[in-house]
mmCIF file of C-alpha atoms in Angstrom:
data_model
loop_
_atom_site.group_PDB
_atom_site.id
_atom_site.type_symbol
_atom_site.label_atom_id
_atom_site.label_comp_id
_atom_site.label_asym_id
_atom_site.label_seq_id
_atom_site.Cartn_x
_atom_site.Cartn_y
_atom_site.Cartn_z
ATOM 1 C CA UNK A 1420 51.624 -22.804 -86.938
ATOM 2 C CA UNK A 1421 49.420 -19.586 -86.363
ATOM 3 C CA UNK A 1422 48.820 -17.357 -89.531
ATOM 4 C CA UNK A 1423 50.704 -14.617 -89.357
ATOM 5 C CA UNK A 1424 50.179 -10.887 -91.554
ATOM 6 C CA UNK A 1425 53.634 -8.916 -91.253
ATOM 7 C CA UNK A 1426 53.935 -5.132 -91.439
ATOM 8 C CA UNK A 1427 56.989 -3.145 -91.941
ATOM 9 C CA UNK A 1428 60.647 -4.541 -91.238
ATOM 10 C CA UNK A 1429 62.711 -5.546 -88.233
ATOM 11 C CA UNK A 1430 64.581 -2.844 -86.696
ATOM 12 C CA UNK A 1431 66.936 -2.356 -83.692
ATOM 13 C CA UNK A 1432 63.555 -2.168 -81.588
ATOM 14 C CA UNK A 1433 61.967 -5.499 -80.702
ATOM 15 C CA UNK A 1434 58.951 -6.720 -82.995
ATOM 16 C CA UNK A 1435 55.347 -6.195 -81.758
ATOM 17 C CA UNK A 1436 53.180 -9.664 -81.612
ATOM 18 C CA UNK A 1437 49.526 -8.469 -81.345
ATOM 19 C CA UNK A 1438 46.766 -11.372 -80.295
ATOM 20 C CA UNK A 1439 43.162 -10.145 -81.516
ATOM 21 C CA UNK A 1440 39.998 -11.415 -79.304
ATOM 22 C CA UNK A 1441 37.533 -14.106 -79.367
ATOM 23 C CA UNK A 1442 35.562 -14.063 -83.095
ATOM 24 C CA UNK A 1443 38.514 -11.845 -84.449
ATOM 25 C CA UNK A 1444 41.228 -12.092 -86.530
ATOM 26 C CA UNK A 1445 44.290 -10.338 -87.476
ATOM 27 C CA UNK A 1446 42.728 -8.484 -90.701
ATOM 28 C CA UNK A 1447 41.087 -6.538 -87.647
ATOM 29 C CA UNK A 1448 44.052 -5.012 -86.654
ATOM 30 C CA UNK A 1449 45.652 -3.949 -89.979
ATOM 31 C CA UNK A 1450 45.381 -0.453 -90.058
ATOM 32 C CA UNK A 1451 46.696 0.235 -86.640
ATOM 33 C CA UNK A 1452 49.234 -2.876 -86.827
ATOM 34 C CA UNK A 1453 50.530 -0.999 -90.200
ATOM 35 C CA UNK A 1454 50.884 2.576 -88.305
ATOM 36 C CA UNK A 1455 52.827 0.962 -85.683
ATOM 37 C CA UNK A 1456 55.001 -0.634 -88.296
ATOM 38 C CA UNK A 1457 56.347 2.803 -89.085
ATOM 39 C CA UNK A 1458 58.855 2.148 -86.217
ATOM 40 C CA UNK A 1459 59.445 -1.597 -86.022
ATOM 41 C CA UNK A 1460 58.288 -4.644 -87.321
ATOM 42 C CA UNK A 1461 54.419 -5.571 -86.089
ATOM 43 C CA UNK A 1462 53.283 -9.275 -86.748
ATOM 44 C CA UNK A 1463 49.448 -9.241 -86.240
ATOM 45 C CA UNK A 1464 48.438 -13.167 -85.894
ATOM 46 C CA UNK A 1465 45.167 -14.934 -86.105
ATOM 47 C CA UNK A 1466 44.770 -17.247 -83.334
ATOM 48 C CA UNK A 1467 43.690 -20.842 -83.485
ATOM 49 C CA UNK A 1468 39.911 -21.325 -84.585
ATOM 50 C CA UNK A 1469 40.129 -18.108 -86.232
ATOM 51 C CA UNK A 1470 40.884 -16.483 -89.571
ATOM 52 C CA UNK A 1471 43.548 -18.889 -91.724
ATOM 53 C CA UNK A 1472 44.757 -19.769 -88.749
ATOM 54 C CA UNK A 1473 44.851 -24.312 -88.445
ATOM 55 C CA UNK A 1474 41.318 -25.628 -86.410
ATOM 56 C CA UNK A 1475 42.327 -27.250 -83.436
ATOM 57 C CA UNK A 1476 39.918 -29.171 -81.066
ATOM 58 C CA UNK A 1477 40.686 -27.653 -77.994
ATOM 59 C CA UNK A 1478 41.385 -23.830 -76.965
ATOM 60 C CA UNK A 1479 43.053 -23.510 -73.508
ATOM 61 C CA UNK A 1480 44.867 -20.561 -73.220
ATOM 62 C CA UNK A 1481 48.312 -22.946 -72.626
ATOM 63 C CA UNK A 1482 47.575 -24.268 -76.177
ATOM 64 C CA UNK A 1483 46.949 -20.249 -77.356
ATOM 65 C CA UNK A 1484 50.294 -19.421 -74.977
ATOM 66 C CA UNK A 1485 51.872 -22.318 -76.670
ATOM 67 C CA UNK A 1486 50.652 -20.923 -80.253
ATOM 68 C CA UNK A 1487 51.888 -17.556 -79.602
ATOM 69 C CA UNK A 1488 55.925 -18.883 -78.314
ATOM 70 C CA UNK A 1489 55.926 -20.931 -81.543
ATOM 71 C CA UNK A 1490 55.146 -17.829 -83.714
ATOM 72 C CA UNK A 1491 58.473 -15.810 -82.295
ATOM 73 C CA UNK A 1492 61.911 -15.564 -82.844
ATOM 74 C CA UNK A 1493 63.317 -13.658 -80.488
ATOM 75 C CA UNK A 1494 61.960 -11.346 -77.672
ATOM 76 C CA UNK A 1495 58.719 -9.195 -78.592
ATOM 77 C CA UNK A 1496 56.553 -6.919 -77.101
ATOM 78 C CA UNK A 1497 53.516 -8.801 -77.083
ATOM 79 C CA UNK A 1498 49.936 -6.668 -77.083
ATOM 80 C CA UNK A 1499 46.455 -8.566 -76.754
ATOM 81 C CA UNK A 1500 43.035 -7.797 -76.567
ATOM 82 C CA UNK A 1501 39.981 -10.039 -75.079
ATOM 83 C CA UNK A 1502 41.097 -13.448 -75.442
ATOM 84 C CA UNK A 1503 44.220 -12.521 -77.158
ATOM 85 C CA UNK A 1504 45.052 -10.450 -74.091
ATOM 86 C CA UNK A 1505 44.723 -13.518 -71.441
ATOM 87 C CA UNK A 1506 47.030 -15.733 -74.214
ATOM 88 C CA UNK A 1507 49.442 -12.925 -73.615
ATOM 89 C CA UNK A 1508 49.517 -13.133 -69.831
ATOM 90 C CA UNK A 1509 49.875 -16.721 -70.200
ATOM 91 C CA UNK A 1510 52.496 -16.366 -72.576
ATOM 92 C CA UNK A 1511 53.967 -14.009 -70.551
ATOM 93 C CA UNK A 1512 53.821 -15.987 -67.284
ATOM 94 C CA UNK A 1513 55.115 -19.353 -68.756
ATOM 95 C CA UNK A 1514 57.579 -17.795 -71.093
ATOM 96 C CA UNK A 1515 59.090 -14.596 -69.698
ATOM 97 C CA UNK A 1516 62.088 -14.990 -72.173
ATOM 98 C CA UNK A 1517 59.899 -14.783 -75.172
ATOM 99 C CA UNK A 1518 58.364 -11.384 -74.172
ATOM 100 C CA UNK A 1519 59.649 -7.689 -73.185
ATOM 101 C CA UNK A 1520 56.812 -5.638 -72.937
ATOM 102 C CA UNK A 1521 53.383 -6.655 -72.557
ATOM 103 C CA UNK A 1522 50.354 -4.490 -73.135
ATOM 104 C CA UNK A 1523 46.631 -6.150 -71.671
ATOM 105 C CA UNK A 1524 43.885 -4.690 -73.908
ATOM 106 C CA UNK A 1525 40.360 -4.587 -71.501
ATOM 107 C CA UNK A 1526 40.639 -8.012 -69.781
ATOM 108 C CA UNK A 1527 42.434 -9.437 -66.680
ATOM 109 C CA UNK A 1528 43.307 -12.325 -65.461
ATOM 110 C CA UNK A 1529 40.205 -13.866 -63.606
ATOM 111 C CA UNK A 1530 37.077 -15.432 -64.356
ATOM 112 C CA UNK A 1531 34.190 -14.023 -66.302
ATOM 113 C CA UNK A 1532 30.399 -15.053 -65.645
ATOM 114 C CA UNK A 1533 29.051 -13.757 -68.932
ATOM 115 C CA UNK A 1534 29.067 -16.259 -72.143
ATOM 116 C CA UNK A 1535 29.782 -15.314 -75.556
ATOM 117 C CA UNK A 1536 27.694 -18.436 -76.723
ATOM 118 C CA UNK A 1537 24.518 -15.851 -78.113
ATOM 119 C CA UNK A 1538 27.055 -14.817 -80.921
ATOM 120 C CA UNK A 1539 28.026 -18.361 -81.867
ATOM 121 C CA UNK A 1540 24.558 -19.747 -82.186
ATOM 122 C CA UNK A 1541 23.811 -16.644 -84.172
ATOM 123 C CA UNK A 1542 26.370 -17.280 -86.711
ATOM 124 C CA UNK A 1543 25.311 -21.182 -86.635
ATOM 125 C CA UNK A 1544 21.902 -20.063 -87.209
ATOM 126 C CA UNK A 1545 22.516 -18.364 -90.792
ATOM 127 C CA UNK A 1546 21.419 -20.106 -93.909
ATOM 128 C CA UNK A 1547 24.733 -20.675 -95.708
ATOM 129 C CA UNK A 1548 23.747 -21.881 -98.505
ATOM 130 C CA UNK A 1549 20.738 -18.801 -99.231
ATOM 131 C CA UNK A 1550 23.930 -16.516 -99.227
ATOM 132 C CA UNK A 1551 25.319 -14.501 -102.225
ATOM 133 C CA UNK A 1552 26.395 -11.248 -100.639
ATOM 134 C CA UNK A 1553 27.621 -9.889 -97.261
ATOM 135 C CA UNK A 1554 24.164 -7.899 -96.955
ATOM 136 C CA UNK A 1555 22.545 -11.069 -97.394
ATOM 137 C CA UNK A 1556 24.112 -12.368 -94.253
ATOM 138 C CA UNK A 1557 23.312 -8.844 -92.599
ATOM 139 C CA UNK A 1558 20.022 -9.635 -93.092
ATOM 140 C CA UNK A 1559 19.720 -13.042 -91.899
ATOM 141 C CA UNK A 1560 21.668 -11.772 -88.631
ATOM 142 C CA UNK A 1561 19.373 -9.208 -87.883
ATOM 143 C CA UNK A 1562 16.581 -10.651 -86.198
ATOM 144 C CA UNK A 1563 19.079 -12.010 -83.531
ATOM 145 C CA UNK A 1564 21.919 -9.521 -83.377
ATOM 146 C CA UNK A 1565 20.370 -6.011 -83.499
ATOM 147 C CA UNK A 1566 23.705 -3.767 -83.118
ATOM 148 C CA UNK A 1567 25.085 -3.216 -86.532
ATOM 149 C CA UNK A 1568 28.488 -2.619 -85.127
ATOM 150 C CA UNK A 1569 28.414 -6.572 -83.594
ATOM 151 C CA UNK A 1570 26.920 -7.690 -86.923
ATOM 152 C CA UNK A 1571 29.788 -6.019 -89.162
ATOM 153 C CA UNK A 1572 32.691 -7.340 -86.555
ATOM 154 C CA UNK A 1573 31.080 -10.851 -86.835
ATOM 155 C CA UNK A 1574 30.818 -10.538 -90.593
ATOM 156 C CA UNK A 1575 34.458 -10.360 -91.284
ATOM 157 C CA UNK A 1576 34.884 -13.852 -90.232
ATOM 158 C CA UNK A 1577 32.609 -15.032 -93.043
ATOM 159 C CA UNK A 1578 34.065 -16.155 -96.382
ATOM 160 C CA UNK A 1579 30.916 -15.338 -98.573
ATOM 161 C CA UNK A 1580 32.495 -17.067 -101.735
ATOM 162 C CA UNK A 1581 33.449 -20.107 -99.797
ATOM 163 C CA UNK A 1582 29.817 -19.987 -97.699
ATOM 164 C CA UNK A 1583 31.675 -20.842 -95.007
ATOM 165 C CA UNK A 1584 32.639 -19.580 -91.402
ATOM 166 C CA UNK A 1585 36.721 -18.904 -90.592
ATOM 167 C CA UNK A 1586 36.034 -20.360 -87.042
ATOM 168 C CA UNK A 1587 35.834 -23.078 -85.967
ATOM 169 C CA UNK A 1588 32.100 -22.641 -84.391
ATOM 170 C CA UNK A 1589 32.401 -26.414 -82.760
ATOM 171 C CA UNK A 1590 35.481 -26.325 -80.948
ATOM 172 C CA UNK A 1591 34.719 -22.540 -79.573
ATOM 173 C CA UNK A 1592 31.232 -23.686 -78.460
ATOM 174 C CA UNK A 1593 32.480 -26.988 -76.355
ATOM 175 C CA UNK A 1594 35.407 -24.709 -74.680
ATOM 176 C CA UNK A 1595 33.794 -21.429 -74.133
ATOM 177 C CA UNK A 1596 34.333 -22.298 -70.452
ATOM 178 C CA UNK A 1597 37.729 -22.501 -70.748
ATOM 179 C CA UNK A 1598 37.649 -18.707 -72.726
ATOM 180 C CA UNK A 1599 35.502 -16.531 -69.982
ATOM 181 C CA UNK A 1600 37.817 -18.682 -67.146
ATOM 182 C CA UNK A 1601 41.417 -18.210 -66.640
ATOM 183 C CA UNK A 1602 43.889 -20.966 -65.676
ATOM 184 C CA UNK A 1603 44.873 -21.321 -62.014
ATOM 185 C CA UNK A 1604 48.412 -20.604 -62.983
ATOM 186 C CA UNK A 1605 51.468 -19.482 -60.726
ATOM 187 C CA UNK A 1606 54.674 -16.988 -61.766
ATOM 188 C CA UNK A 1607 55.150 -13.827 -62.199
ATOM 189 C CA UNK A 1608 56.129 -11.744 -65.068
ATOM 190 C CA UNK A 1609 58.464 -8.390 -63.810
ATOM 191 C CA UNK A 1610 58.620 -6.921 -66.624
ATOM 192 C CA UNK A 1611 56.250 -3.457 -67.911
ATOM 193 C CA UNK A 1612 52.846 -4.482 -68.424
ATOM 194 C CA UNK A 1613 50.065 -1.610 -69.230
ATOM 195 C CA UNK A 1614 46.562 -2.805 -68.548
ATOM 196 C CA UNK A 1615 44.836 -0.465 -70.925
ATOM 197 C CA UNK A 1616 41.018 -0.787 -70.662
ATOM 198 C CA UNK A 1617 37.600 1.725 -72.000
ATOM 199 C CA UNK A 1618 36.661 4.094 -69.175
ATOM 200 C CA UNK A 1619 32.979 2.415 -69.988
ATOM 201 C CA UNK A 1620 34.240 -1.424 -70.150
ATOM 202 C CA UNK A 1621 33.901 -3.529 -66.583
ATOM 203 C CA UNK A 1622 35.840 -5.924 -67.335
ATOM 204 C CA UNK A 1623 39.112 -4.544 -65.572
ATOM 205 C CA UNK A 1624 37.899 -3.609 -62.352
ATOM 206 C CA UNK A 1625 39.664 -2.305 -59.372
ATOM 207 C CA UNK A 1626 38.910 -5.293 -57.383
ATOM 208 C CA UNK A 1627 40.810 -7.222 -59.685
ATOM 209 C CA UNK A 1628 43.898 -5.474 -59.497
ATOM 210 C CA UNK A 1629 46.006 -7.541 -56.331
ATOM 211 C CA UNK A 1630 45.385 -10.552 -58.312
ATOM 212 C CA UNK A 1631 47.084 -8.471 -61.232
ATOM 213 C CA UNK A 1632 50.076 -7.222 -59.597
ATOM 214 C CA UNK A 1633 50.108 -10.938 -57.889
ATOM 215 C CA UNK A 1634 51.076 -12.229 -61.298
ATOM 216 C CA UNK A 1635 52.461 -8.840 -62.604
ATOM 217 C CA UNK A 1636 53.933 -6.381 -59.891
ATOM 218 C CA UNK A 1637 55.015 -3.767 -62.199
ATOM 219 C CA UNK A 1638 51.940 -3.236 -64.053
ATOM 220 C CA UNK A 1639 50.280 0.107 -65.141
ATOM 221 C CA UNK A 1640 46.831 0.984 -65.067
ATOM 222 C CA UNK A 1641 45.430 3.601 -68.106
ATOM 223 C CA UNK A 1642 41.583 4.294 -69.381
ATOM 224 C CA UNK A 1643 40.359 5.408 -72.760
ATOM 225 C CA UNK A 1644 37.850 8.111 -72.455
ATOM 226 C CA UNK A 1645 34.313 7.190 -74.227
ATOM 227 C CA UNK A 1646 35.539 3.341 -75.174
ATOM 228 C CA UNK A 1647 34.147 0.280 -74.466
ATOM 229 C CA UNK A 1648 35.685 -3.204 -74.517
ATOM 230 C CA UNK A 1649 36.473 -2.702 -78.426
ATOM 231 C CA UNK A 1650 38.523 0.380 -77.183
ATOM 232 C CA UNK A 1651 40.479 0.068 -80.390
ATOM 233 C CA UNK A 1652 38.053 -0.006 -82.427
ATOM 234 C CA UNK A 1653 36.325 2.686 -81.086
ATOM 235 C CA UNK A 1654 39.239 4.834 -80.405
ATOM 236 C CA UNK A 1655 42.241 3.956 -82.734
ATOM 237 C CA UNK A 1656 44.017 7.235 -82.506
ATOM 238 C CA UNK A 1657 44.066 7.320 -78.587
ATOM 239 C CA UNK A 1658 44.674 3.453 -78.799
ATOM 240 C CA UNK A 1659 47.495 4.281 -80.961
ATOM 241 C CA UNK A 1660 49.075 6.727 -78.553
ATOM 242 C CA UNK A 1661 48.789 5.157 -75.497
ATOM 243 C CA UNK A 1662 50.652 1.714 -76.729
ATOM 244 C CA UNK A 1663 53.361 3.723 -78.387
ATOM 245 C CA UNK A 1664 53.640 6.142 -75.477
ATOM 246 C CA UNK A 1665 54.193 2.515 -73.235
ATOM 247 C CA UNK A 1666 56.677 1.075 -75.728
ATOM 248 C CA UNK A 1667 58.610 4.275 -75.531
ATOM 249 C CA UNK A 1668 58.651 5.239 -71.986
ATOM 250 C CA UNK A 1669 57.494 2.083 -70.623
ATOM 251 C CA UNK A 1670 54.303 3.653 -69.249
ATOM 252 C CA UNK A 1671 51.257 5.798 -70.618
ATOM 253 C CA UNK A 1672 52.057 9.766 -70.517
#
């Protein structure tokens, strides 16, 4: 079973599942997953590979689909971002029963060509055991990840006492195919789906969008002005508005 971090109570309104992206983990999403909670119940989980979640050998995104079912009771509104977001769709698609709303953070349902293999052999290439401190890992990381924003995010997943990683480095390495693809899948989901991407992210792009409403024909397009792919992240407040504004009214206003 996924590790999940519960804010706030169940209510009258359905519970909010939210599936973080590849190297994250649901400590990433606390302090919007705790506003949120003001009005219902959000259950922020860390995905397989990741955080406390088990370490599994493979990660298709039927296994993360699979994950996700087993970690609700009930329907939810199901948000995901990256990754997380095409576990969602899947979930969504295979197990329409399970989920009311579904909100698409910056990815869609296709193939990608880039690899996110650079950031895993830079975190296999720092010196565990010459670690005492999280600065000391900065360091390492510098000469091959120069954004201090990427080094921070990637950071989180280290457990400096423990001198270990919370991913499982191995597994994501030998299926990072399988995370950039998507699977050839059929179904449709009818319900409301809000693709919500960063007006300076690519990867929702307008010539992806009759393979979108293929799978989901009542979905919603919205932008972030000035994010990128880490649009909450970079933009929590307007992040913030724009899901609750969706869970509301069932669309961005």
């Amino acid at each position: 079973m996924l590790n999940v971090v519960t804010h706030g109570t169940r209510t009258g309104t359905a519970p909010l599942l939210i599936a973080h992206g590849l190297f994250g983990s649901a400590r990433n999403w606390g302090v919007i997953a705790k506003r949120l909670s003001d009005e219902r119940e959000v259950r922020a989980v860390d995905m397989r590979n990741h955080g406390e979640s088990p370490w599994q050998d493979t990660h298709t995104y039927t296994d993360m689909a699979d994950d996700l079912a087993a970690a609700i009771d009930g329907t939810h509104d199901v948000l995901g971002h990256s990754m997380g977001g095409k576990a969602a769709m899947v979930l969504a698609l295979t197990r329409p029963d399970l989920v009311r709303k579904l909100i698409v953070a910056d990815i869609s349902p296709v193939v990608y060509g880039h690899t996110q293999m650079p950031m895993i052999e830079a975190m296999r290439s720092l010196d565990l055991a010459r670690i005492e401190t999280r600065g000391d890992a900065d360091r390492q990381l510098q000469s091959v990840v120069q954004e201090d924003g990427v080094r921070a995010f990637l950071l989180q997943s280290l457990d400096v006492k423990s001198r270990r990683w919370r991913l499982n480095l191995e597994a994501l390495a030998q299926e990072m195919d399988k995370i950039i693809g998507f699977p050839d899948i059929d179904g449709q989901f009818d319900g409301p789906v809000l693709f919500l991407s960063g007006s300076h992210s690519d990867y929702v792009r307008r010539e992806h969008r009759d393979r979108i409403r293929s799978h989901f024909p009542n979905a919603v397009f919205a932008k972030i002005p000035g994010a990128g792919h880490w649009l909450h992240a970079e933009k929590p407040r307007e992040f913030e508005a724009a899901i609750r504004a969706f869970l509301k009214h069932g669309h961005k206003t």
